CSV table of C-alpha atoms and ligand atoms in Angstrom, one decimal:
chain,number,residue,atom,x,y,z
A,229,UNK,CA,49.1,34.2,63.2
A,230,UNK,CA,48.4,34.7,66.8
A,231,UNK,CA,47.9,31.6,68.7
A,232,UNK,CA,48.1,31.4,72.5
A,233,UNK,CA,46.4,29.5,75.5
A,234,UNK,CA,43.1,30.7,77.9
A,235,UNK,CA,44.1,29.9,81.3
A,236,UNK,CA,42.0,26.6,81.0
A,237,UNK,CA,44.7,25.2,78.4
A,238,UNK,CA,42.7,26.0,75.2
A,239,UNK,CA,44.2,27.0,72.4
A,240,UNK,CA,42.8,30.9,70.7
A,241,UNK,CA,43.6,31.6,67.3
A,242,UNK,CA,43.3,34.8,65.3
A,243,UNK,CA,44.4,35.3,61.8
A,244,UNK,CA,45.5,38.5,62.1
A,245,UNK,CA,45.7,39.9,58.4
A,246,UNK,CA,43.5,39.9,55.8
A,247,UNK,CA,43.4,36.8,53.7
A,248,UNK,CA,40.0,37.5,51.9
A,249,UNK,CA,40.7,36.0,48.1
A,250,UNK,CA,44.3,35.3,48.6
A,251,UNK,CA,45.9,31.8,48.5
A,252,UNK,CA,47.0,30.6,51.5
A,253,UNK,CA,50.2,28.5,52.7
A,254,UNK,CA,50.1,27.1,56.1
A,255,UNK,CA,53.3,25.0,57.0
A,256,UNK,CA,53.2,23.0,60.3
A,257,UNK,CA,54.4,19.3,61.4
A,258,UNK,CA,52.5,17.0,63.5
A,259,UNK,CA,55.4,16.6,65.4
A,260,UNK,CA,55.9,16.5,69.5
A,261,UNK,CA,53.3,17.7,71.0
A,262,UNK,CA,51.3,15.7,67.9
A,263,UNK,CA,47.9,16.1,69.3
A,264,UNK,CA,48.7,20.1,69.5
A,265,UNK,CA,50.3,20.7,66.6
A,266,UNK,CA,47.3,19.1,64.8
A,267,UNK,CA,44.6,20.6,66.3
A,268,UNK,CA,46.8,24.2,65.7
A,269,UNK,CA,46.8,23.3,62.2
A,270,UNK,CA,43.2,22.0,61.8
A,271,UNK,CA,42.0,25.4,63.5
A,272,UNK,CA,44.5,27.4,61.1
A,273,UNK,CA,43.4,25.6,58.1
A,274,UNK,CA,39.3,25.8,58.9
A,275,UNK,CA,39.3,29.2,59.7
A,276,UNK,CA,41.6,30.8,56.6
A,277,UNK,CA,38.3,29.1,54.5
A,278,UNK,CA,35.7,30.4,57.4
A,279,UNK,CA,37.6,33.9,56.5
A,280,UNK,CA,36.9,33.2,52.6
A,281,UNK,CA,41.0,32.4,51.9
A,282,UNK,CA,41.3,31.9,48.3
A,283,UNK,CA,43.2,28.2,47.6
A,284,UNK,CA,44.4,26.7,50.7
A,285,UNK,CA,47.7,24.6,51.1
A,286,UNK,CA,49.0,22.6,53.9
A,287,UNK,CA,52.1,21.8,54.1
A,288,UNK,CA,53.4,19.1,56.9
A,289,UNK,CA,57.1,18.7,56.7
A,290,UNK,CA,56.9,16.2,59.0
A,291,UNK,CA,53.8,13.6,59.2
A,292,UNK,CA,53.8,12.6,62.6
A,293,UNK,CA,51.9,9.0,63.4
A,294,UNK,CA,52.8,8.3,59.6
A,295,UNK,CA,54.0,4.8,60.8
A,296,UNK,CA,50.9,3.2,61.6
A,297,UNK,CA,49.5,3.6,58.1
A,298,UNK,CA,47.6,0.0,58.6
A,299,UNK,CA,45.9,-1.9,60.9
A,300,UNK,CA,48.8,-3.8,62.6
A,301,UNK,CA,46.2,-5.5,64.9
A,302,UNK,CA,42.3,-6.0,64.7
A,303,UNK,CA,40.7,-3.1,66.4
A,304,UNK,CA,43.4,-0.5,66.2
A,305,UNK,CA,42.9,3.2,65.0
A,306,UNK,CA,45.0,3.9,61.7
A,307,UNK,CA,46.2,7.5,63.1
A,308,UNK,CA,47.8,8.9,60.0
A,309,UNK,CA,44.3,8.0,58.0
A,310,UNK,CA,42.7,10.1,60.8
A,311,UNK,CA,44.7,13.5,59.9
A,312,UNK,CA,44.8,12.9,56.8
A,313,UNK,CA,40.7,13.0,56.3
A,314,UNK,CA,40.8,16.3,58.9
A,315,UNK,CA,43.3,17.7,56.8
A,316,UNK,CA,41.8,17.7,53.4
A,317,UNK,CA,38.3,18.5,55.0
A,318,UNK,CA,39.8,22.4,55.4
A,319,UNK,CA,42.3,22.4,52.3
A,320,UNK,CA,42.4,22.0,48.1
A,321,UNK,CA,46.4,20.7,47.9
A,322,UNK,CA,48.7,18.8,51.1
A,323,UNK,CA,52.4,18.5,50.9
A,324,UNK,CA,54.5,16.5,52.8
A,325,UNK,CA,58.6,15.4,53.2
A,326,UNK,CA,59.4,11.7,53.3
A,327,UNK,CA,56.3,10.5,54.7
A,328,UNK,CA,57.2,7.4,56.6
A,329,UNK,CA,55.1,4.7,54.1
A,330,UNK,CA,54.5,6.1,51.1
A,331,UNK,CA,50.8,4.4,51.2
A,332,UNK,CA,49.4,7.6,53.6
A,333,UNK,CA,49.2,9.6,50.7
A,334,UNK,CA,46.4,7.2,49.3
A,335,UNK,CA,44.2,8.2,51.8
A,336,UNK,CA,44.1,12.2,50.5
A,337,UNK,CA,40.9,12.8,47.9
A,338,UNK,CA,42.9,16.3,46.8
A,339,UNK,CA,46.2,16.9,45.2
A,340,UNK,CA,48.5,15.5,47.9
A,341,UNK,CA,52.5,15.6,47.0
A,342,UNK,CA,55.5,13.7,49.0
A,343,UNK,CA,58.5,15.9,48.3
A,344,UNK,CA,61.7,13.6,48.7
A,345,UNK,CA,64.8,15.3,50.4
A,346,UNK,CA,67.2,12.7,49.5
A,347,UNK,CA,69.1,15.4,47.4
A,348,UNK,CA,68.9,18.1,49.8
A,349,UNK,CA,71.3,15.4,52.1
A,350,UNK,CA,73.6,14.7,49.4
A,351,UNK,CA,74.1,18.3,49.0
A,352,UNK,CA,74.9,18.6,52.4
A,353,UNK,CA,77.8,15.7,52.6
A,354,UNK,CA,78.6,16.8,49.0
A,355,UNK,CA,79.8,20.4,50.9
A,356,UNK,CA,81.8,18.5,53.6
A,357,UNK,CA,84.3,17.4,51.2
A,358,UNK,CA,84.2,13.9,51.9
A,359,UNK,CA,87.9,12.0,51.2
A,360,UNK,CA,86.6,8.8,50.1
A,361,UNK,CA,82.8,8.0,50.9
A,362,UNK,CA,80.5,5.5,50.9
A,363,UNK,CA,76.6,6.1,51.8
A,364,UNK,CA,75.5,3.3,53.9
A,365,UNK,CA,71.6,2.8,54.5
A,366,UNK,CA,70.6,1.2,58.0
A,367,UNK,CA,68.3,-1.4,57.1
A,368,UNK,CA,66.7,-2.2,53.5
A,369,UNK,CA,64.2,0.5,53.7
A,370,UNK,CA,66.9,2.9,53.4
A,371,UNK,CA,67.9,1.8,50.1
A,372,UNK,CA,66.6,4.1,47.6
A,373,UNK,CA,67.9,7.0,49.9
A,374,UNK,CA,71.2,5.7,50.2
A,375,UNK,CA,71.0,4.9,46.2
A,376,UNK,CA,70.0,9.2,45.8
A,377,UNK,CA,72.7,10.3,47.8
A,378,UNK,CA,75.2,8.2,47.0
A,379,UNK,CA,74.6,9.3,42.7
A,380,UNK,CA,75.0,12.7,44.4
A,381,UNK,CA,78.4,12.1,45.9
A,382,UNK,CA,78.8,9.9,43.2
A,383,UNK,CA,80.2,7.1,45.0
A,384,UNK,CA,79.3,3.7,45.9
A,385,UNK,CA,76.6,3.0,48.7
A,386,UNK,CA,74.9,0.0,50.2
A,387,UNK,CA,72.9,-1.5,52.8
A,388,UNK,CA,73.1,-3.0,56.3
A,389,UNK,CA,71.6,-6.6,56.4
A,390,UNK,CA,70.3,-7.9,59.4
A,391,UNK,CA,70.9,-11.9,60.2
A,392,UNK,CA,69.7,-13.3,62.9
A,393,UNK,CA,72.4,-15.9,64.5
A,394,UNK,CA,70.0,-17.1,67.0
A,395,UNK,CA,67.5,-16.3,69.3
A,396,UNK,CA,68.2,-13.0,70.3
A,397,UNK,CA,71.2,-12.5,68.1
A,398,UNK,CA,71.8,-10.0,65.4
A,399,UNK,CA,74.4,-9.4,62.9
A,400,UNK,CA,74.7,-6.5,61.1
A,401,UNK,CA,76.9,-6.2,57.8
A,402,UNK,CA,77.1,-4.4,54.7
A,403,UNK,CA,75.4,-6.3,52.1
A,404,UNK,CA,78.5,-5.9,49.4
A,405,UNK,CA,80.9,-2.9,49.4
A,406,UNK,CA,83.9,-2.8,51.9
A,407,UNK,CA,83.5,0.0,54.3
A,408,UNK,CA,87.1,-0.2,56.1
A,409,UNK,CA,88.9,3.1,55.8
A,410,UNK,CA,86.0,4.3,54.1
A,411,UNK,CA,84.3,8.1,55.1
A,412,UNK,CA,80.8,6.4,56.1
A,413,UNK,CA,77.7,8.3,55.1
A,414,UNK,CA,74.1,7.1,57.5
A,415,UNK,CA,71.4,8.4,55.7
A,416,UNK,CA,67.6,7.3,57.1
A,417,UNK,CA,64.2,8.6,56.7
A,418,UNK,CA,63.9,8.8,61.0
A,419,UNK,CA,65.9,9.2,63.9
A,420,UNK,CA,63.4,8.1,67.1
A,421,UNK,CA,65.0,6.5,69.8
A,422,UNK,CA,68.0,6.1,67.5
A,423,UNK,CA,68.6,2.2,68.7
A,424,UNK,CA,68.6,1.4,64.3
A,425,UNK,CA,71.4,4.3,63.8
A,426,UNK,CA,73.4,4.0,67.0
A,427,UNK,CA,73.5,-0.4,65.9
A,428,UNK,CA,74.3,0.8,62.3
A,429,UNK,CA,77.2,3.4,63.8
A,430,UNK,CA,78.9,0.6,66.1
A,431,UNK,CA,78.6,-1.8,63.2
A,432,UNK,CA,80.6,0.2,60.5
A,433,UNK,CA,83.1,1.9,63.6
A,434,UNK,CA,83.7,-2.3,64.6
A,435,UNK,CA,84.6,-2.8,60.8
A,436,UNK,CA,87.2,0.1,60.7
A,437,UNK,CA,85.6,2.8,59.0
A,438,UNK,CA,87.5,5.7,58.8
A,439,UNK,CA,84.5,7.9,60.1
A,440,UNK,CA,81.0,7.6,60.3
A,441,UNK,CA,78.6,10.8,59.6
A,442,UNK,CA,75.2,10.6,60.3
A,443,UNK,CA,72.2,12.4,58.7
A,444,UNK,CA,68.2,11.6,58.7
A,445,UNK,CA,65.5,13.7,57.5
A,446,UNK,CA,63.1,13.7,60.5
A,447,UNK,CA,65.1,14.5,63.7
A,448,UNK,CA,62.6,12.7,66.2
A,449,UNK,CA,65.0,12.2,68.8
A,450,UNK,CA,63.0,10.4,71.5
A,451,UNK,CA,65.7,10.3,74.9
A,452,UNK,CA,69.5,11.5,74.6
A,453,UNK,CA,70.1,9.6,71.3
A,454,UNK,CA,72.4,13.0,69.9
A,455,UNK,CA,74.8,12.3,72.9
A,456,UNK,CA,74.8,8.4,72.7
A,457,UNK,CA,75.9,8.8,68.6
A,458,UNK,CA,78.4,11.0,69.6
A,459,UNK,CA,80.1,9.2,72.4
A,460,UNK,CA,80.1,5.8,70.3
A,461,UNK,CA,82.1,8.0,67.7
A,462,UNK,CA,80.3,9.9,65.1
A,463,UNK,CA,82.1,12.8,62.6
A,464,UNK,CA,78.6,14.6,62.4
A,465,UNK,CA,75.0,14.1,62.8
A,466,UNK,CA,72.6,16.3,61.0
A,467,UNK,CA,69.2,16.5,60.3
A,468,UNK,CA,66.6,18.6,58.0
A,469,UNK,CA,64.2,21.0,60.0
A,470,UNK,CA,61.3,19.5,58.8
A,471,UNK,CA,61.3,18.9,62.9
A,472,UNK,CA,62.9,21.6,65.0
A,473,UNK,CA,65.7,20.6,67.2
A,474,UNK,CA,69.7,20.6,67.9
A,475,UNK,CA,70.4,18.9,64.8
A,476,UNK,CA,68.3,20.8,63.0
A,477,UNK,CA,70.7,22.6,60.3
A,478,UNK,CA,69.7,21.3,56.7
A,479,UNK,CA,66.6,23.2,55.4
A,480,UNK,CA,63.7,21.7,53.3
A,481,UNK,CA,62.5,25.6,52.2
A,482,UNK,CA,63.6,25.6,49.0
A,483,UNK,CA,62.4,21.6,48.1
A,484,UNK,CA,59.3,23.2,49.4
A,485,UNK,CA,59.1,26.1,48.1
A,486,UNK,CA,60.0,24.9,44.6
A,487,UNK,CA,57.0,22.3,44.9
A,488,UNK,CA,54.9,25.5,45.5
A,489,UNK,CA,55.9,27.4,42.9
B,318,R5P,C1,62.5,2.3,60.0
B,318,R5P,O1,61.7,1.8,59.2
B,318,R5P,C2,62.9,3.7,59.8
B,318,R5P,O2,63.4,4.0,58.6
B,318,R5P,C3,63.9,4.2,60.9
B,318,R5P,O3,65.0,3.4,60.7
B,318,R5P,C4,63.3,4.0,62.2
B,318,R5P,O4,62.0,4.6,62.4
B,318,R5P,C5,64.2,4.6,63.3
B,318,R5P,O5,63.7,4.3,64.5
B,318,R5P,P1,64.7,4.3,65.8
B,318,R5P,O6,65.5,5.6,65.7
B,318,R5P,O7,63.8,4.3,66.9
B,318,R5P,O8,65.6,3.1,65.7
C-alpha cells in the first residue's frame, strides 16, 4: 500500500499491485488515532473491490470504541455499530481479537469471527518458567481469561472481588485461592489508563505475593501507566501487538493467520 497525506491533511491511497481476482487480506486496528485508522481501512477496503479484488477480508486485531456496544444513555451514538456497518459494506468475512463485548459481533451481516488469545498468554508465562503460579483476573469479567490461562499453566487462578466498605471505599480480594508467596499472573482483555491493573497489582503485592506479572491483550495505555506498574512492583508487563507499543512483544499472527487459513 501507499498511503500518505496532501498538504491539506487528506489521506491518498494507491494500491500499488495488481489485486485483479485475487483474495485480499487487509489487517488494521481502529486504534489511536481511531478516526484515521478507520477511514485508512474503509478507503483500503472500498477500493481493493473498486479494483475488482477477488474475496475481501478485514482483519481488526484490535476493535477500537468496542466498549460502547449499547446505548448507555438516550441519545447517544453506538460507535462500534457504526464501523461495524462501514466495515462489512466493502468486505465478505471481518476478524477480530478479544473484542471488548462479545455482542459487537451481532451487528456484522457477513461471516465475522472473534479469535480469542487467551492461549497465546498462557504460552507466554508458560515460557517464563513460573515457580509456583497462580493467574489472577482483575475484576469478574476477566474470569474466563484467567480460567484459559491458568488450564495452560495448569495451575489454580481466580478473581479479584470488589466490595464496597462505604461510600467511596473499595476492597479488593481474591475471591478463594491464597495468593501469598505465590508467582501472580494479571491477565485482562485491556490495559487503558491502567487504574483496574495498577489497584489489582497493589492488592496482591499488599497480600505478599511473591511477584506479580502483568499481561493484557490490547496495550491501550492511555498516560504513563507502563511506568506506574513498574514502580509499584511488577516482574513483567506484556502485551499482544494487536496494538503497537512498548509492551508490544506477544504476537497474534499465527491465531490469525490459522483463522485464515
Ligand atoms: C473492563 O471491563 C476491562 O476488562 C478492563 O479491565 C478495563 O477496560 C481496563 O481499563 P483501565 O485500564 O482504564 O482500568
Amino acid at each position: 500500500m501507499e498511503v500518505k497525506d496532501f498538504p491539506d491533511g487528506e489521506m491518498y491511497v494507491r494500491v500499488d499491485t495488481g489485486v485483479e481476482g485475487e483474495d485480499c487480506v487487509v489487517i488494521q486496528s481502529t486504534s489511536r488515532p481511531q478516526g484515521r485508522n478507520l477511514f485508512e481501512l474503509l478507503a483500503v477496503l472500498e477500493t481493493l473491490k473498486d479494483l475488482g479484488a477477488g474475496k475481501v477480508s478485514a482483519v481488526v486485531p484490535y476493535y477500537g470504541y468496542g466498549r460502547q456496544d449499547r446505548r448507555f444513555m438516550e441519545g447517544e451514538c453506538i460507535t462500534s455499530k457504526v464501523i461495524a456497518e462501514h466495515v462489512q459494506l466493502h468486505c465478505d468475512e471481518f476478524y477480530t481479537v478479544n473484542v471488548h463485548k462479545e455482542a459487537v459481533m451481532d451487528f456484522f451481516r457477513i461471516p465475522a469471527h472473534n479469535l480469542d488469545a487467551a492461549a497465546i498468554l498462557g504460552t507466554y508465562f508458560k515460557e517464563m518458567d513460573l515457580e509456583d503460579p497462580i493467574v489472577v483476573g482483575p475484576d469478574m469479567g476477566a474470569e474466563e481469561m484467567a480460567e484459559k490461562v491458568g488450564a495452560i499453566l495448569d495451575c489454580d487462578w481466580d478473581c479479584l472481588e470488589k466490595k464496597r466498605l462505604g461510600p467511596g471505599q473499595v476492597e479488593m480480594k481474591p475471591k478463594g485461592v491464597e495468593t501469598a508467596g505465590k508467582d501472580i499472573v494479571i491477565v485482562d482483555d485491556i490495559i487503558d489508563s491502567g487504574g483496574t491493573m495498577l489497584t489489582a497489582l497493589k492488592t496482591l503485592k499488599a497480600k505478599h505475593a511473591s511477584s506479580v506479572s502483568i499481561a493484557c491483550i490490547h496495550p491501550v495505555l492511555t498516560g504513563n501507566i507502563i511506568t506506574r506498574l513498574y514502580a509499584a512492583g511488577a516482574r513483567t508487563v506484556a502485551a499482544t501487538d494487536t496494538i503497537p507499543s512498548q509492551i508490544s512483544e506477544i504476537s497474534v499472527a499465527p491465531l490469525i493467520a490459522d483463522a485464515l487459513k
